[in-house]
Every structure is written in C-alpha cells, then in structure tokens.
C-alpha cells in the first residue's frame, strides 16, 4: 500500500502537466479562437483566422506545458496567456448568451 501511494505521489506532477496540456490547452485555444473576433476584419475572415489559430495555440500550449521547469510554472504560464485572451474575448462575447 505504501509503495502504491509513493508511486501516485511521484506521478502527481506528470498528471498535472497532462491535465494542463489537455484542459488548459483546450481552454487557451478556445479563448484565442473567440478573441480573434475582436480583430478589425470581416467576421467570416475572423472566424477562419480563429479556427486556424486555435490549432497553433493548442500545439504551442502542449509544448509549453512539457517544456516548463515545473507543473506550477506550466499552469502559471497558461494563466498568464489566458488573461489577455479572456479580456479580448469578453469584449466580443454576445450579451444575450448568458440568458
């Protein structure tokens, strides 16, 4: 039992990075996709640009998560990048979507 707990304890940072890559990368890509609607361009072009940019953002987020020195830095880096994207996405979010 003690050996099993030790294995889980040692795998914690790796599991945290995997979670950051999957869920944090997805959230970052979604925010980047919506934030492109704030760019001064036609809506159709903004949607296509956001779609293509989301693939790049997701791939770069996964690379960042596993290149960071620790799992804490990986999560922190994702939060630092997500903040301006959230602000940009908030400006174009439809007001009636919350109802």
Coordinates of N, CA, C and O in Angstrom, one line a residue:
X1 N 0.8 -1.2 0.0 CA 0.0 0.0 0.0 C 0.9 1.3 0.0 O 0.6 2.2 -0.7
X2 N 1.9 1.2 0.8 CA 2.8 2.3 0.9 C 3.5 2.6 -0.5 O 3.7 3.7 -0.9
X3 N 3.9 1.6 -1.2 CA 4.5 1.7 -2.5 C 3.6 2.3 -3.5 O 4.0 3.1 -4.3
X4 N 2.3 1.9 -3.4 CA 1.3 2.5 -4.4 C 1.1 4.0 -4.1 O 1.1 4.8 -5.1
X5 N 1.0 4.4 -2.9 CA 0.9 5.8 -2.5 C 2.1 6.6 -3.0 O 2.0 7.7 -3.5
X6 N 3.3 6.0 -2.9 CA 4.5 6.7 -3.3 C 4.5 6.8 -4.8 O 4.9 7.9 -5.3
X7 N 4.1 5.8 -5.5 CA 4.0 5.9 -7.0 C 3.0 7.0 -7.4 O 3.3 7.8 -8.3
X8 N 1.9 7.1 -6.8 CA 0.9 8.1 -7.1 C 1.5 9.5 -6.8 O 1.3 10.4 -7.5
X9 N 2.1 9.6 -5.6 CA 2.7 10.9 -5.2 C 3.8 11.4 -6.2 O 3.8 12.5 -6.6
X10 N 4.6 10.4 -6.7 CA 5.6 10.8 -7.7 C 5.0 11.1 -9.1 O 5.6 11.9 -9.8
X11 N 3.9 10.5 -9.4 CA 3.3 10.8 -10.7 C 2.4 12.0 -10.7 O 1.9 12.4 -11.8
X12 N 2.2 12.7 -9.6 CA 1.4 13.9 -9.5 C 1.8 15.0 -10.4 O 0.9 15.5 -11.1
X13 N 3.1 15.4 -10.5 CA 3.4 16.5 -11.4 C 3.2 16.1 -12.9 O 2.8 16.9 -13.7
X14 N 3.4 14.9 -13.2 CA 3.2 14.4 -14.6 C 1.7 14.5 -14.9 O 1.3 14.9 -16.0
X15 N 0.9 14.0 -14.0 CA -0.6 14.0 -14.2 C -1.1 15.4 -14.3 O -2.0 15.7 -15.0
X16 N -0.5 16.3 -13.5 CA -0.9 17.7 -13.5 C -0.5 18.3 -14.9 O -1.3 19.1 -15.5
X17 N 0.6 18.0 -15.4 CA 1.0 18.5 -16.7 C 0.1 18.0 -17.8 O -0.2 18.7 -18.8
X18 N -0.2 16.7 -17.7 CA -1.1 16.1 -18.7 C -2.5 16.8 -18.7 O -3.1 17.2 -19.7
X19 N -3.0 17.1 -17.5 CA -4.2 17.8 -17.3 C -4.1 19.2 -17.9 O -5.0 19.8 -18.5
X20 N -3.0 19.9 -17.6 CA -2.8 21.2 -18.1 C -2.7 21.2 -19.7 O -3.2 22.1 -20.3
X21 N -2.1 20.2 -20.2 CA -2.0 20.1 -21.7 C -3.3 19.9 -22.3 O -3.7 20.6 -23.3
X22 N -4.1 19.0 -21.7 CA -5.4 18.7 -22.3 C -6.4 19.8 -22.1 O -7.0 20.4 -23.0
X23 N -6.7 20.1 -20.8 CA -7.7 21.1 -20.5 C -7.3 22.5 -20.6 O -8.0 23.4 -21.1
X24 N -6.1 22.8 -20.1 CA -5.6 24.2 -20.2 C -5.3 24.6 -21.7 O -5.6 25.7 -22.1
X25 N -4.8 23.7 -22.4 CA -4.5 23.9 -23.9 C -5.8 24.1 -24.6 O -5.9 25.0 -25.5
X26 N -6.8 23.3 -24.3 CA -8.1 23.5 -24.9 C -8.8 24.8 -24.6 O -9.3 25.5 -25.5
X27 N -8.7 25.2 -23.3 CA -9.3 26.5 -22.9 C -8.6 27.7 -23.6 O -9.2 28.6 -24.1
X28 N -7.2 27.6 -23.7 CA -6.5 28.6 -24.3 C -6.8 28.7 -25.8 O -6.9 29.8 -26.3
X29 N -6.9 27.6 -26.5 CA -7.3 27.6 -27.9 C -8.7 28.1 -28.1 O -8.9 28.9 -29.1
X30 N -9.6 27.8 -27.2 CA -10.9 28.3 -27.4 C -11.0 29.8 -27.2 O -11.6 30.6 -27.9
X31 N -10.2 30.3 -26.2 CA -10.2 31.8 -25.9 C -9.5 32.5 -27.1 O -10.0 33.6 -27.5
X32 N -8.5 31.9 -27.7 CA -7.8 32.5 -28.8 C -8.7 32.6 -30.0 O -8.8 33.5 -30.8
X33 N -9.5 31.5 -30.2 CA -10.5 31.5 -31.3 C -11.5 32.6 -31.2 O -11.9 33.2 -32.2
X34 N -12.1 32.8 -30.0 CA -13.1 33.8 -29.8 C -12.5 35.2 -29.8 O -13.1 36.1 -30.3
X35 N -11.2 35.3 -29.3 CA -10.6 36.6 -29.2 C -10.3 37.2 -30.6 O -10.2 38.4 -30.8
X36 N -10.1 36.3 -31.6 CA -9.9 36.8 -33.0 C -11.1 37.6 -33.5 O -10.9 38.4 -34.5
X37 N -12.2 37.4 -33.0 CA -13.4 38.2 -33.4 C -13.2 39.7 -33.1 O -13.9 40.5 -33.6
X38 N -12.3 40.0 -32.1 CA -12.1 41.4 -31.8 C -11.2 42.1 -32.8 O -11.0 43.3 -32.7
X39 N -10.6 41.4 -33.7 CA -9.7 42.0 -34.7 C -10.5 42.8 -35.7 O -11.6 42.4 -36.0
X40 N -9.9 43.8 -36.2 CA -10.7 44.6 -37.2 C -10.6 44.0 -38.6 O -9.9 44.4 -39.5
X41 N -11.5 43.0 -38.7 CA -11.6 42.4 -40.0 C -13.0 41.8 -40.2 O -13.8 41.9 -39.2
X42 N -13.3 41.4 -41.4 CA -14.6 40.8 -41.6 C -14.9 39.6 -40.7 O -14.0 38.9 -40.4
X43 N -16.1 39.4 -40.3 CA -16.5 38.3 -39.4 C -16.1 37.0 -39.9 O -15.6 36.1 -39.2
X44 N -16.4 36.7 -41.2 CA -16.0 35.4 -41.8 C -14.5 35.2 -41.7 O -14.1 34.1 -41.4
X45 N -13.8 36.2 -42.1 CA -12.3 36.0 -42.0 C -11.8 35.9 -40.6 O -10.9 35.1 -40.3
X46 N -12.5 36.6 -39.6 CA -12.1 36.4 -38.2 C -12.4 35.0 -37.7 O -11.6 34.4 -37.0
X47 N -13.5 34.4 -38.1 CA -13.8 33.1 -37.7 C -12.8 32.1 -38.3 O -12.3 31.2 -37.6
X48 N -12.5 32.2 -39.6 CA -11.5 31.3 -40.2 C -10.1 31.5 -39.5 O -9.4 30.5 -39.3
X49 N -9.7 32.7 -39.3 CA -8.4 33.0 -38.6 C -8.4 32.4 -37.2 O -7.4 31.8 -36.8
X50 N -9.5 32.6 -36.5 CA -9.6 32.0 -35.2 C -9.5 30.5 -35.2 O -8.9 29.9 -34.3
X51 N -10.2 29.9 -36.2 CA -10.1 28.4 -36.3 C -8.7 27.9 -36.5 O -8.2 27.0 -35.9
X52 N -8.0 28.6 -37.5 CA -6.7 28.1 -37.8 C -5.7 28.5 -36.6 O -4.8 27.7 -36.3
X53 N -5.9 29.6 -36.0 CA -5.0 30.0 -34.9 C -5.2 29.1 -33.7 O -4.3 28.8 -32.9
X54 N -6.4 28.5 -33.5 CA -6.6 27.6 -32.3 C -5.8 26.4 -32.4 O -5.3 25.9 -31.4
X55 N -5.6 25.9 -33.6 CA -4.7 24.7 -33.7 C -3.3 25.0 -33.3 O -2.6 24.2 -32.6
X56 N -2.8 26.2 -33.8 CA -1.4 26.6 -33.4 C -1.3 26.8 -31.9 O -0.3 26.4 -31.3
X57 N -2.3 27.5 -31.3 CA -2.3 27.8 -29.9 C -2.3 26.6 -29.1 O -1.5 26.4 -28.1
X58 N -3.1 25.6 -29.5 CA -3.2 24.3 -28.7 C -1.9 23.6 -28.8 O -1.4 23.1 -27.7
X59 N -1.3 23.5 -29.9 CA 0.0 22.8 -30.1 C 1.1 23.5 -29.3 O 1.9 22.9 -28.6
X60 N 1.1 24.9 -29.3 CA 2.2 25.6 -28.5 C 1.9 25.5 -27.0 O 2.9 25.4 -26.3
X61 N 0.7 25.4 -26.6 CA 0.4 25.2 -25.2 C 0.8 23.9 -24.7 O 1.4 23.8 -23.6
X62 N 0.6 22.8 -25.5 CA 1.1 21.5 -25.1 C 2.6 21.5 -25.0 O 3.2 20.9 -24.1
X63 N 3.3 22.1 -26.0 CA 4.8 22.2 -25.9 C 5.2 22.9 -24.7 O 6.2 22.5 -24.0
X64 N 4.6 24.1 -24.4 CA 4.9 24.9 -23.2 C 4.8 24.1 -22.0 O 5.6 24.1 -21.1
X65 N 3.7 23.3 -21.8 CA 3.4 22.6 -20.6 C 4.5 21.6 -20.3 O 4.9 21.5 -19.1
X66 N 5.0 20.9 -21.3 CA 6.0 19.9 -21.0 C 7.4 20.5 -21.1 O 8.4 19.8 -20.7
X67 N 7.6 21.7 -21.5 CA 8.9 22.3 -21.5 C 9.2 23.2 -20.3 O 10.3 23.5 -20.0
X68 N 8.1 23.5 -19.5 CA 8.3 24.3 -18.3 C 9.1 23.5 -17.3 O 9.1 22.3 -17.2
X69 N 9.7 24.3 -16.4 CA 10.5 23.7 -15.3 C 9.7 22.9 -14.3 O 10.2 21.9 -13.7
X70 N 8.5 23.3 -14.1 CA 7.7 22.6 -13.1 C 6.2 22.7 -13.6 O 5.9 23.5 -14.4
X71 N 5.4 21.9 -12.9 CA 4.0 21.9 -13.2 C 3.3 23.2 -12.8 O 2.4 23.7 -13.5
X72 N 3.8 23.8 -11.7 CA 3.3 25.1 -11.3 C 3.6 26.2 -12.4 O 2.7 27.0 -12.6
X73 N 4.8 26.2 -12.9 CA 5.1 27.2 -14.0 C 4.3 26.9 -15.2 O 3.9 27.8 -15.9
X74 N 4.0 25.7 -15.5 CA 3.2 25.3 -16.7 C 1.8 25.9 -16.5 O 1.3 26.6 -17.4
X75 N 1.2 25.7 -15.4 CA -0.2 26.3 -15.1 C -0.1 27.8 -15.1 O -1.0 28.4 -15.6
X76 N 0.9 28.3 -14.5 CA 1.0 29.8 -14.4 C 1.2 30.4 -15.8 O 0.6 31.5 -16.0
X77 N 2.0 29.8 -16.6 CA 2.2 30.3 -18.0 C 0.9 30.3 -18.8 O 0.6 31.2 -19.5
X78 N 0.1 29.2 -18.6 CA -1.2 29.2 -19.3 C -2.1 30.3 -18.8 O -2.8 30.9 -19.6
X79 N -2.1 30.5 -17.5 CA -3.0 31.6 -16.9 C -2.5 33.0 -17.4 O -3.3 33.9 -17.6
X80 N -1.2 33.2 -17.5 CA -0.7 34.5 -17.9 C -1.1 34.8 -19.4 O -1.5 35.9 -19.7
X81 N -1.1 33.8 -20.2 CA -1.5 33.9 -21.6 C -3.0 34.0 -21.7 O -3.6 34.7 -22.6
X82 N -3.7 33.3 -20.9 CA -5.2 33.3 -20.9 C -5.8 34.6 -20.5 O -6.9 35.0 -21.0
X83 N -5.2 35.4 -19.7 CA -5.7 36.6 -19.2 C -6.0 37.7 -20.3 O -7.2 38.1 -20.4
X84 N -5.0 38.0 -21.1 CA -5.4 39.0 -22.2 C -6.4 38.4 -23.2 O -7.2 39.1 -23.8
X85 N -6.3 37.1 -23.4 CA -7.2 36.5 -24.4 C -8.6 36.5 -23.8 O -9.6 36.7 -24.6
X86 N -8.8 36.3 -22.5 CA -10.1 36.4 -21.9 C -10.7 37.8 -22.0 O -11.8 38.0 -22.3
X87 N -9.8 38.8 -21.8 CA -10.3 40.2 -21.9 C -10.7 40.5 -23.3 O -11.8 41.1 -23.5
X88 N -9.9 40.1 -24.3 CA -10.3 40.3 -25.7 C -11.6 39.5 -26.1 O -12.4 40.0 -26.8
X89 N -11.7 38.3 -25.6 CA -12.9 37.5 -25.9 C -14.1 38.1 -25.2 O -15.2 38.0 -25.7
X90 N -13.9 38.7 -24.0 CA -15.1 39.3 -23.3 C -15.7 40.4 -24.0 O -16.9 40.7 -23.9
X91 N -14.8 41.2 -24.8 CA -15.4 42.3 -25.5 C -16.3 42.0 -26.6 O -17.1 42.8 -27.0
X92 N -16.1 40.8 -27.2 CA -17.0 40.4 -28.3 C -18.0 39.3 -27.9 O -18.8 38.9 -28.8
X93 N -18.0 38.9 -26.6 CA -19.0 37.9 -26.2 C -20.4 38.5 -26.3 O -20.6 39.6 -25.9
X94 N -21.3 37.8 -26.9 CA -22.7 38.3 -27.0 C -23.3 38.5 -25.6 O -23.2 37.7 -24.8
X95 N -24.0 39.6 -25.5 CA -24.6 40.0 -24.2 C -25.7 39.0 -23.8 O -26.0 38.7 -22.7
X96 N -26.4 38.5 -24.8 CA -27.6 37.7 -24.5 C -27.2 36.2 -24.4 O -28.1 35.4 -24.2
X97 N -26.0 35.8 -24.5 CA -25.6 34.4 -24.4 C -25.7 33.9 -23.0 O -25.9 32.7 -22.8
X98 N -25.7 34.7 -22.0 CA -25.7 34.2 -20.6 C -27.1 33.9 -20.2 O -27.4 33.3 -19.2
X99 N -28.1 34.3 -20.9 CA -29.5 34.1 -20.5 C -30.0 32.7 -20.9 O -29.8 32.0 -21.7

